[in-house]
Coordinates of C-alpha atoms and ligand atoms in Angstrom, one line a residue:
X91 CA 142.7 29.5 200.1
X92 CA 141.7 32.4 198.8
X93 CA 138.7 32.0 196.5
X94 CA 136.6 33.8 198.4
X95 CA 138.6 36.5 199.0
X96 CA 139.5 36.9 194.8
X97 CA 135.9 36.7 194.2
X98 CA 134.9 39.4 196.4
X99 CA 137.1 41.6 194.7
X100 CA 136.4 40.5 191.4
X101 CA 132.9 41.7 192.4
X102 CA 133.7 45.2 193.0
X103 CA 136.4 45.5 190.3
X104 CA 132.7 44.7 188.3
X105 CA 130.6 47.7 190.2
X106 CA 133.7 49.9 188.9
X107 CA 133.5 48.7 185.2
X108 CA 129.3 49.2 185.5
X109 CA 130.2 52.4 186.4
X110 CA 132.6 53.5 183.7
X111 CA 130.3 52.1 181.4
X112 CA 127.6 53.6 182.6
X113 CA 129.8 57.0 182.1
X114 CA 130.9 56.3 178.6
X115 CA 127.1 55.4 177.9
X116 CA 126.2 57.8 179.2
X117 CA 128.7 60.6 177.0
X118 CA 127.7 59.4 173.9
X119 CA 124.1 59.3 174.4
X120 CA 123.7 62.8 175.5
X121 CA 125.8 64.4 177.5
X122 CA 126.4 67.9 177.4
X123 CA 129.2 69.9 175.3
X124 CA 130.0 71.6 177.6
X125 CA 130.6 68.9 180.8
X126 CA 133.1 67.0 179.0
X127 CA 135.8 68.8 181.3
X128 CA 134.3 67.6 184.1
X129 CA 133.2 63.9 182.9
X130 CA 136.4 63.5 182.0
X131 CA 138.1 64.4 185.1
X132 CA 135.7 61.9 187.4
X133 CA 135.9 59.0 184.2
X134 CA 139.9 59.5 185.5
X135 CA 139.2 59.7 189.1
X136 CA 137.0 56.3 188.5
X137 CA 139.7 54.3 186.6
X138 CA 142.0 55.2 189.5
X139 CA 140.2 53.3 191.9
X140 CA 139.5 50.7 189.6
X141 CA 143.4 50.1 188.9
X142 CA 143.7 50.2 192.7
X143 CA 142.0 47.6 193.4
X144 CA 143.5 45.9 190.1
X145 CA 146.8 46.1 190.8
X146 CA 146.8 46.6 195.0
X147 CA 148.4 44.7 197.5
X148 CA 145.1 42.8 198.4
X149 CA 144.7 41.6 194.6
X150 CA 148.6 40.9 194.4
X151 CA 147.8 38.6 197.1
X152 CA 145.0 37.0 195.9
X153 CA 147.2 35.9 192.5
X154 CA 150.0 34.4 194.4
X155 CA 147.7 32.6 196.6
X156 CA 145.4 31.3 193.7
X157 CA 148.8 30.6 191.4
X158 CA 150.0 28.1 194.3
X159 CA 146.9 26.2 194.8
X160 CA 146.2 26.5 190.9
X161 CA 145.6 22.8 190.2
X162 CA 142.5 22.3 192.6
X163 CA 141.0 25.2 191.7
X164 CA 137.4 24.6 189.7
X165 CA 137.6 25.4 186.4
X166 CA 135.6 28.8 186.7
X167 CA 137.7 30.4 188.8
X168 CA 141.3 28.9 186.9
X169 CA 139.4 31.4 184.4
X170 CA 139.1 33.7 186.1
X171 CA 142.6 33.9 187.3
X172 CA 144.1 33.7 184.0
X173 CA 142.6 36.7 182.6
X174 CA 142.9 38.5 185.8
X175 CA 146.9 37.5 185.6
X176 CA 146.9 38.7 182.7
X177 CA 145.3 42.3 182.8
X178 CA 147.1 42.4 186.5
X179 CA 150.6 42.2 184.3
X180 CA 149.7 44.7 182.2
X181 CA 148.6 47.0 184.2
X182 CA 150.9 46.9 186.6
X183 CA 153.6 47.8 184.1
X184 CA 152.3 51.4 183.3
X185 CA 152.5 53.9 186.7
X186 CA 149.3 54.6 187.3
X187 CA 149.3 58.6 186.9
X188 CA 150.0 57.6 183.5
X189 CA 147.4 55.6 183.0
X190 CA 144.7 57.9 184.7
X191 CA 145.8 60.8 182.8
X192 CA 145.6 58.1 179.8
X193 CA 141.7 57.6 180.2
X194 CA 141.0 61.4 180.6
X195 CA 142.8 61.7 177.6
X196 CA 140.5 59.7 175.8
X197 CA 137.1 61.1 177.3
X198 CA 138.5 64.2 175.7
X199 CA 139.5 63.0 172.1
X200 CA 136.3 61.3 171.5
X201 CA 134.6 64.8 172.1
X202 CA 137.1 66.6 170.0
X203 CA 136.8 63.9 167.5
X204 CA 133.0 64.6 167.2
X205 CA 133.7 68.6 166.1
X206 CA 136.6 68.1 163.7
X207 CA 134.1 65.7 161.9
X208 CA 131.3 67.9 161.5
X209 CA 133.7 70.6 160.4
X210 CA 135.3 67.9 158.3
X211 CA 138.9 69.2 159.6
X212 CA 141.3 66.4 159.9
X213 CA 143.8 69.4 161.8
X214 CA 141.3 69.7 164.8
X215 CA 141.6 66.1 166.1
X216 CA 145.5 65.5 164.9
X217 CA 147.4 66.4 168.2
X218 CA 145.2 64.7 170.6
X219 CA 145.3 61.8 167.7
X220 CA 149.3 62.5 168.5
X221 CA 148.7 62.2 172.1
X222 CA 147.1 58.9 172.1
X223 CA 149.7 57.4 169.9
X224 CA 152.4 58.3 172.3
X225 CA 151.0 56.9 175.3
X226 CA 150.3 53.8 172.8
X227 CA 153.6 53.8 172.2
X228 CA 154.5 54.3 175.5
X229 CA 152.7 51.5 177.0
X230 CA 153.6 49.0 174.2
X231 CA 157.1 49.9 175.5
X232 CA 156.3 49.2 178.9
X233 CA 154.8 46.0 178.6
X234 CA 157.8 44.8 176.0
X235 CA 156.1 42.5 172.9
X236 CA 157.5 39.8 170.7
X237 CA 158.0 40.0 167.1
X238 CA 156.3 43.3 166.3
X239 CA 154.9 46.2 168.2
X240 CA 151.8 46.0 167.1
X241 CA 151.1 42.4 168.6
X242 CA 150.1 43.3 172.3
X243 CA 147.6 45.6 170.5
X244 CA 146.3 42.9 168.8
X245 CA 145.7 40.7 171.5
X246 CA 143.8 43.2 173.3
X247 CA 140.6 42.4 171.2
X248 CA 142.1 38.7 170.3
X249 CA 143.5 36.7 173.1
X250 CA 146.5 35.3 170.5
X251 CA 146.0 37.3 167.6
X252 CA 149.5 38.5 165.5
X253 CA 150.6 40.3 162.6
X254 CA 152.2 36.9 161.2
X255 CA 148.2 35.4 161.8
X256 CA 146.4 38.3 159.8
X257 CA 149.1 39.2 157.6
X258 CA 148.6 35.2 156.3
X259 CA 145.0 35.7 156.7
X260 CA 144.6 39.0 154.7
X261 CA 147.2 38.1 152.0
X262 CA 144.2 34.7 151.3
X263 CA 140.7 36.9 151.9
X264 CA 142.7 39.7 148.9
X265 CA 143.5 36.2 146.8
X266 CA 139.9 35.3 147.1
X267 CA 138.0 38.5 146.8
X268 CA 139.8 41.0 144.4
X269 CA 139.1 38.8 141.5
X270 CA 135.3 38.9 143.0
X271 CA 134.6 42.6 143.6
X272 CA 136.1 43.5 140.0
X273 CA 134.1 41.1 138.4
X274 CA 131.2 42.1 140.2
X275 CA 131.6 45.3 140.0
X276 CA 131.6 45.9 136.7
X277 CA 128.1 44.3 136.5
X278 CA 124.7 46.2 135.9
X279 CA 122.0 44.5 138.6
X280 CA 118.9 44.3 136.2
X281 CA 116.7 45.1 139.3
X282 CA 114.5 48.2 140.2
X283 CA 116.5 50.1 143.0
X284 CA 114.9 53.1 143.1
X285 CA 113.7 52.6 147.0
X286 CA 116.9 52.8 147.9
X287 CA 117.2 56.7 147.5
X288 CA 113.7 57.4 148.9
X289 CA 112.9 58.9 152.1
X290 CA 111.9 56.7 154.9
X291 CA 109.6 59.1 158.0
X292 CA 113.0 58.1 160.9
X293 CA 109.8 57.9 163.1
X294 CA 108.5 54.4 161.4
X295 CA 111.9 53.7 160.6
X296 CA 112.2 53.3 164.3
X297 CA 109.6 51.3 165.1
X298 CA 110.6 48.8 162.3
X299 CA 113.8 48.5 163.7
X300 CA 112.1 47.9 167.4
X301 CA 109.9 45.3 165.5
X302 CA 112.7 43.1 164.3
X303 CA 115.3 43.4 167.1
X304 CA 112.3 42.4 169.2
X305 CA 111.6 39.5 166.8
X306 CA 115.6 38.2 166.5
X307 CA 114.8 37.5 170.1
X308 CA 116.5 40.6 171.7
X309 CA 114.7 41.5 175.3
X310 CA 113.4 44.5 175.7
X311 CA 113.2 44.3 179.7
X312 CA 116.9 42.8 180.0
X313 CA 118.0 46.1 177.7
X314 CA 118.1 49.4 176.1
X315 CA 117.8 51.0 172.9
X316 CA 119.0 54.7 172.0
X317 CA 120.5 57.0 169.5
X318 CA 123.9 58.1 168.7
X319 CA 126.4 59.3 166.3
X320 CA 128.2 55.7 165.8
X321 CA 126.2 53.0 166.8
X322 CA 127.6 50.4 169.4
X323 CA 126.6 47.9 172.1
X324 CA 127.3 48.8 176.1
X325 CA 126.9 45.2 178.4
X326 CA 126.3 46.8 181.8
X327 CA 125.0 43.1 182.8
X328 CA 123.5 40.0 181.7
X329 CA 120.3 42.1 182.3
X330 CA 120.8 45.5 181.5
X331 CA 122.1 45.2 177.4
X332 CA 122.1 48.4 176.1
X333 CA 122.5 49.5 172.2
X334 CA 122.4 52.3 169.8
X335 CA 121.1 53.2 166.2
X336 CA 121.4 55.7 164.0
X337 CA 118.8 57.1 161.7
X338 CA 119.3 58.7 158.3
X339 CA 115.6 59.7 156.9
X340 CA 117.4 58.3 153.0
X341 CA 119.3 55.5 153.8
X342 CA 116.7 53.4 155.7
X343 CA 119.2 50.2 155.4
X344 CA 121.5 52.1 157.8
X345 CA 119.4 51.8 160.3
X346 CA 118.7 48.1 159.4
X347 CA 121.4 46.4 159.3
X348 CA 123.0 48.4 161.9
X349 CA 119.9 47.1 164.2
X350 CA 120.6 43.5 162.6
X351 CA 123.9 44.2 163.9
X352 CA 124.0 45.7 167.4
X353 CA 121.1 43.1 168.0
X354 CA 123.2 40.9 167.1
X355 CA 125.8 42.2 169.8
X356 CA 123.4 42.3 171.8
X357 CA 121.6 38.6 172.1
X358 CA 125.3 37.8 172.8
X359 CA 125.3 39.4 176.1
X360 CA 122.0 38.4 177.1
X361 CA 122.6 34.9 176.2
X362 CA 125.6 34.8 179.0
X363 CA 125.0 31.9 181.7
X364 CA 124.0 34.1 185.1
X365 CA 126.4 31.6 186.4
X366 CA 129.3 34.0 185.2
X367 CA 127.9 37.4 187.2
X368 CA 130.2 39.8 188.1
X369 CA 133.2 37.0 187.7
X370 CA 134.9 39.1 184.4
X371 CA 133.5 36.2 182.6
X372 CA 130.2 37.4 182.1
X373 CA 131.0 39.1 178.8
X374 CA 131.6 38.1 174.8
X375 CA 135.6 36.6 175.0
X376 CA 136.7 38.5 172.0
X377 CA 135.7 41.2 169.8
X378 CA 136.4 38.6 167.2
X379 CA 133.6 36.2 168.2
X380 CA 131.6 39.5 169.4
X381 CA 132.2 40.7 166.0
X382 CA 130.9 37.1 164.2
X383 CA 127.8 37.2 166.5
X384 CA 126.7 40.7 165.1
X385 CA 127.7 39.5 161.5
X386 CA 125.9 36.5 161.7
X387 CA 122.7 38.2 162.5
X388 CA 123.3 41.1 160.7
X389 CA 124.7 39.2 157.0
X390 CA 124.1 35.3 157.4
X391 CA 120.2 36.1 158.6
X392 CA 119.4 39.8 157.9
X393 CA 120.8 40.0 154.7
X394 CA 119.9 36.5 153.0
X395 CA 117.1 35.8 150.5
X396 CA 115.1 33.5 152.8
X397 CA 114.9 35.9 155.8
X398 CA 113.1 38.7 153.5
X399 CA 110.6 36.1 152.1
X400 CA 109.1 36.0 155.7
X401 CA 110.4 39.6 156.3
X402 CA 109.6 41.5 153.2
X403 CA 105.6 41.3 153.2
X404 CA 105.7 43.2 156.9
X405 CA 108.3 45.6 155.4
X406 CA 106.1 46.7 152.8
X407 CA 103.0 47.1 155.0
X408 CA 105.5 49.5 156.9
X409 CA 106.0 51.3 154.1
X410 CA 103.7 51.4 151.2
X411 CA 105.0 54.7 149.9
X412 CA 108.5 53.9 149.5
X413 CA 108.3 50.3 148.8
X414 CA 104.9 50.3 146.5
X415 CA 107.1 48.9 143.1
X416 CA 109.9 47.3 144.6
X417 CA 109.6 43.0 144.3
X418 CA 111.5 40.9 146.3
X419 CA 113.9 40.2 144.0
X420 CA 114.2 43.9 144.0
X421 CA 114.8 44.2 147.5
X422 CA 117.3 41.6 148.2
X423 CA 119.2 42.7 145.3
X424 CA 119.4 46.2 146.8
X425 CA 120.6 45.0 150.1
X426 CA 122.9 43.2 148.4
X427 CA 124.5 45.5 146.0
X428 CA 128.4 46.0 145.7
X429 CA 130.0 49.1 144.8
X430 CA 133.0 50.9 146.2
X431 CA 132.2 52.8 149.2
X432 CA 134.1 55.9 151.2
X433 CA 132.8 54.9 153.8
X434 CA 133.1 51.3 155.9
X435 CA 130.0 51.4 157.9
X436 CA 127.7 51.8 154.8
X437 CA 129.7 49.3 152.9
X438 CA 128.5 46.1 151.7
X439 CA 129.4 42.8 152.5
X440 CA 131.5 42.0 149.6
X441 CA 133.7 45.2 150.0
X442 CA 133.5 45.3 153.6
X443 CA 137.3 44.0 154.5
X444 CA 138.7 46.1 152.1
X445 CA 138.2 48.9 154.6
X446 CA 139.3 46.9 157.0
X447 CA 142.4 45.8 155.3
X448 CA 143.2 49.6 154.9
X449 CA 143.4 50.1 158.2
X450 CA 145.2 47.8 159.3
X451 CA 147.8 48.7 157.2
X452 CA 147.7 52.1 158.1
X453 CA 147.8 50.6 162.2
X454 CA 150.7 48.5 161.4
X455 CA 152.8 52.1 159.7
X456 CA 152.1 53.6 162.5
X457 CA 153.3 51.3 165.1
X458 CA 156.9 50.9 162.7
X459 CA 157.1 54.3 163.0
X460 CA 156.7 54.3 159.2
X461 CA 154.4 57.7 159.2
X462 CA 153.3 60.8 161.3
X463 CA 149.5 61.8 162.0
X464 CA 150.7 64.6 159.8
X465 CA 150.9 62.6 157.0
X466 CA 147.9 60.1 157.7
X467 CA 145.4 61.8 155.7
X468 CA 147.0 61.3 153.0
X469 CA 148.5 57.6 153.5
X470 CA 144.4 57.1 153.9
X471 CA 143.5 59.0 150.7
X472 CA 146.0 57.0 148.7
X473 CA 144.8 53.9 150.3
X474 CA 141.6 54.6 149.2
X475 CA 142.4 54.7 145.6
X476 CA 144.5 51.8 145.4
X477 CA 141.6 49.3 146.7
X478 CA 138.5 51.2 146.4
X479 CA 139.5 53.1 142.8
X480 CA 137.9 56.1 144.5
X481 CA 139.1 59.9 145.3
X482 CA 138.4 60.8 149.1
X483 CA 136.3 64.2 148.9
X484 CA 136.9 65.5 152.9
X485 CA 138.1 64.4 155.9
X486 CA 135.0 63.7 157.1
X487 CA 134.3 60.9 154.9
X488 CA 138.1 59.7 155.0
X489 CA 139.8 59.5 157.5
X490 CA 138.3 60.9 160.4
X491 CA 135.1 58.7 159.7
X492 CA 135.6 56.5 162.7
X493 CA 135.4 57.3 166.0
X494 CA 137.3 54.3 167.2
X495 CA 141.1 56.2 166.8
X496 CA 139.8 58.6 170.0
X497 CA 139.4 55.9 171.8
X498 CA 142.6 54.3 171.6
X499 CA 141.3 51.6 169.6
X500 CA 144.0 50.4 167.7
X501 CA 144.4 46.8 167.1
X502 CA 140.7 46.8 166.5
X503 CA 139.7 46.8 163.3
X504 CA 141.0 43.9 162.4
X505 CA 138.7 41.8 164.7
X506 CA 135.8 43.2 162.4
X507 CA 137.0 41.0 159.4
X508 CA 138.0 37.9 161.4
X509 CA 134.8 38.5 162.8
X510 CA 133.4 37.7 159.3
X511 CA 135.2 34.8 158.6
X512 CA 134.8 33.6 162.4
X513 CA 130.6 33.9 161.2
X514 CA 130.9 32.0 157.8
X515 CA 133.0 28.8 159.7
X516 CA 130.1 29.3 162.6
X517 CA 127.5 29.9 159.9
X518 CA 128.4 26.6 157.4
X519 CA 127.8 24.5 161.4
X520 CA 124.7 25.6 161.6
X521 CA 123.7 24.8 158.3
X522 CA 125.5 21.1 158.5
X523 CA 123.4 21.1 161.9
X524 CA 119.8 22.1 160.6
X525 CA 117.9 23.5 157.9
X526 CA 118.4 27.1 158.8
X527 CA 116.7 29.0 154.7
X528 CA 113.7 26.9 156.0
X529 CA 113.6 28.3 159.5
X530 CA 113.9 31.8 158.0
X531 CA 111.5 31.5 155.8
X532 CA 108.6 30.6 158.5
X533 CA 109.9 33.6 160.6
X534 CA 111.2 31.3 163.3
X535 CA 114.7 32.3 165.1
X536 CA 114.6 30.0 167.8
X537 CA 116.7 27.2 166.3
X538 CA 119.2 29.8 165.2
X539 CA 119.2 31.5 169.0
X540 CA 119.7 27.9 170.6
X541 CA 122.2 27.5 168.6
X542 CA 124.7 30.5 168.9
X543 CA 123.2 30.4 172.7
X544 CA 124.4 27.1 173.4
X545 CA 127.3 26.6 171.1
X546 CA 128.9 29.9 171.7
X547 CA 127.2 32.8 173.7
X548 CA 126.1 31.0 177.0
X549 CA 130.0 30.6 177.7
X550 CA 130.9 34.3 177.9
X551 CA 134.6 34.4 178.7
X552 CA 134.7 31.6 179.7
X553 CA 136.7 29.6 176.7
X554 CA 139.0 31.3 174.9
X555 CA 138.2 32.7 171.3
X556 CA 139.7 29.7 169.1
X557 CA 138.3 26.8 171.5
X558 CA 135.2 28.5 170.8
X559 CA 135.3 28.2 167.6
X560 CA 137.3 24.8 167.5
X561 CA 134.5 23.4 169.9
X562 CA 131.8 24.8 167.9
X563 CA 132.6 24.1 164.5
X564 CA 135.1 20.9 165.2
X565 CA 137.8 22.9 163.3
X566 CA 140.4 25.3 163.6
X567 CA 140.4 28.7 162.2
X568 CA 139.8 28.9 158.7
X569 CA 139.6 31.8 155.7
X570 CA 138.5 29.4 153.2
X571 CA 135.0 29.4 154.9
X572 CA 134.4 33.3 154.6
X573 CA 136.0 33.3 151.0
X574 CA 133.3 30.5 149.8
X575 CA 130.4 32.1 151.9
X576 CA 131.0 35.6 149.6
X577 CA 132.3 33.4 146.5
X578 CA 128.9 31.5 146.0
X579 CA 126.5 34.5 147.2
X580 CA 127.5 37.0 144.6
X581 CA 128.2 34.8 141.8
X582 CA 124.6 33.3 142.3
X583 CA 123.0 37.2 142.5
X584 CA 125.7 38.8 139.4
X585 CA 125.0 35.6 137.6
X586 CA 128.3 34.7 137.4
Ligands
LIG717 ZN1 129.9 45.6 165.6

């Protein structure tokens, strides 16, 4: 048996992943603009070494050997084998030089996207986007697929996800929320929401966000917080989890809820059992499950009334000039106000999935070769009109708003909505286990953290996503929890 050789190889791969993550982190949090080309090249070199380890003769040998002795392996090694074999099979079909060129392209494209977004000019980005899409389609061709060319990309971020599952899910969701959005946006909230427009000094915002994530349980001695254009979390190791926040002086709630959101991603990573260190199982199992945790902290917890019953006086003490005339009810209504809006990351909980549906439909059309790169902005704007009844004033607030496509992240957006739906299902199970609102009213997050840790976080990637959901909630994935959660929350807030 070659279990020890296999584990040693996995540890080497972990070192390369770490280095790659560090380089990306550095690029997003302060790497110079002029250093873009050299960094892209170095990332390309790293990718090459990483791939040689993953697809080399030594690994091939290990995998053949482990396959033969599969039944005698312990459960952790079995899962390590399954995930490594999947990555191996995927990668082996793609010529190494193309994979390396693609990694360099991804690194370059991100900086080009930043510039195009700043100049509100999609034309600057479209050629590099076309290159990315050409690679992705070619790779999908190498890998092969069943039923739909979008499926392999969906499966990359959510094991087992398909167009078929998503079509059904989004249909159920639309049926549940589109009429609700309509009813809600026709009503005025009878509260004083002036605070939403006020200016909150950025230094104080930073202080408060730090306090919040510490209170929620994020361990700053095993992590780090920085700033970037697009907030994200990067897990170097269970004891080195980093995330970013972005601050706007005139939109305080943006930083507040991205702190809770990224903090949720961070807690997931920090709570993973140390036995999985360096095995490849030492990170969140899928984008959907990851997103369920960030949304759990952001929405179910930090946008709930009981949470602010405890926390609002603290906030008011921080910002007496901005919140002098704002009651708890005003504040709660303000942070949950529903409106059709242009920007996904600033969207309220209810319209959020509509933003995801727009991206899903566009990506599916791209993979079906139904739309060219030149036509994307007009398709985007058309869908914005259809779902939100809004005109898009420029590309920055339209098609260029998200960083994802510049990384080649196609198939990723649906996990945001699926994650919210998982979160609602997890939350229902947690409510049945103990009195969550009562804890939140007391500012006690221990039971919440323990429940999430013991049912979800500690397993890392050891269990498949659907197994995590089934074991934690006793039920298979069902969109009804999400629809019920949204319906009850917004009917009550809007008095419908
Ligand atoms: Zn997230």
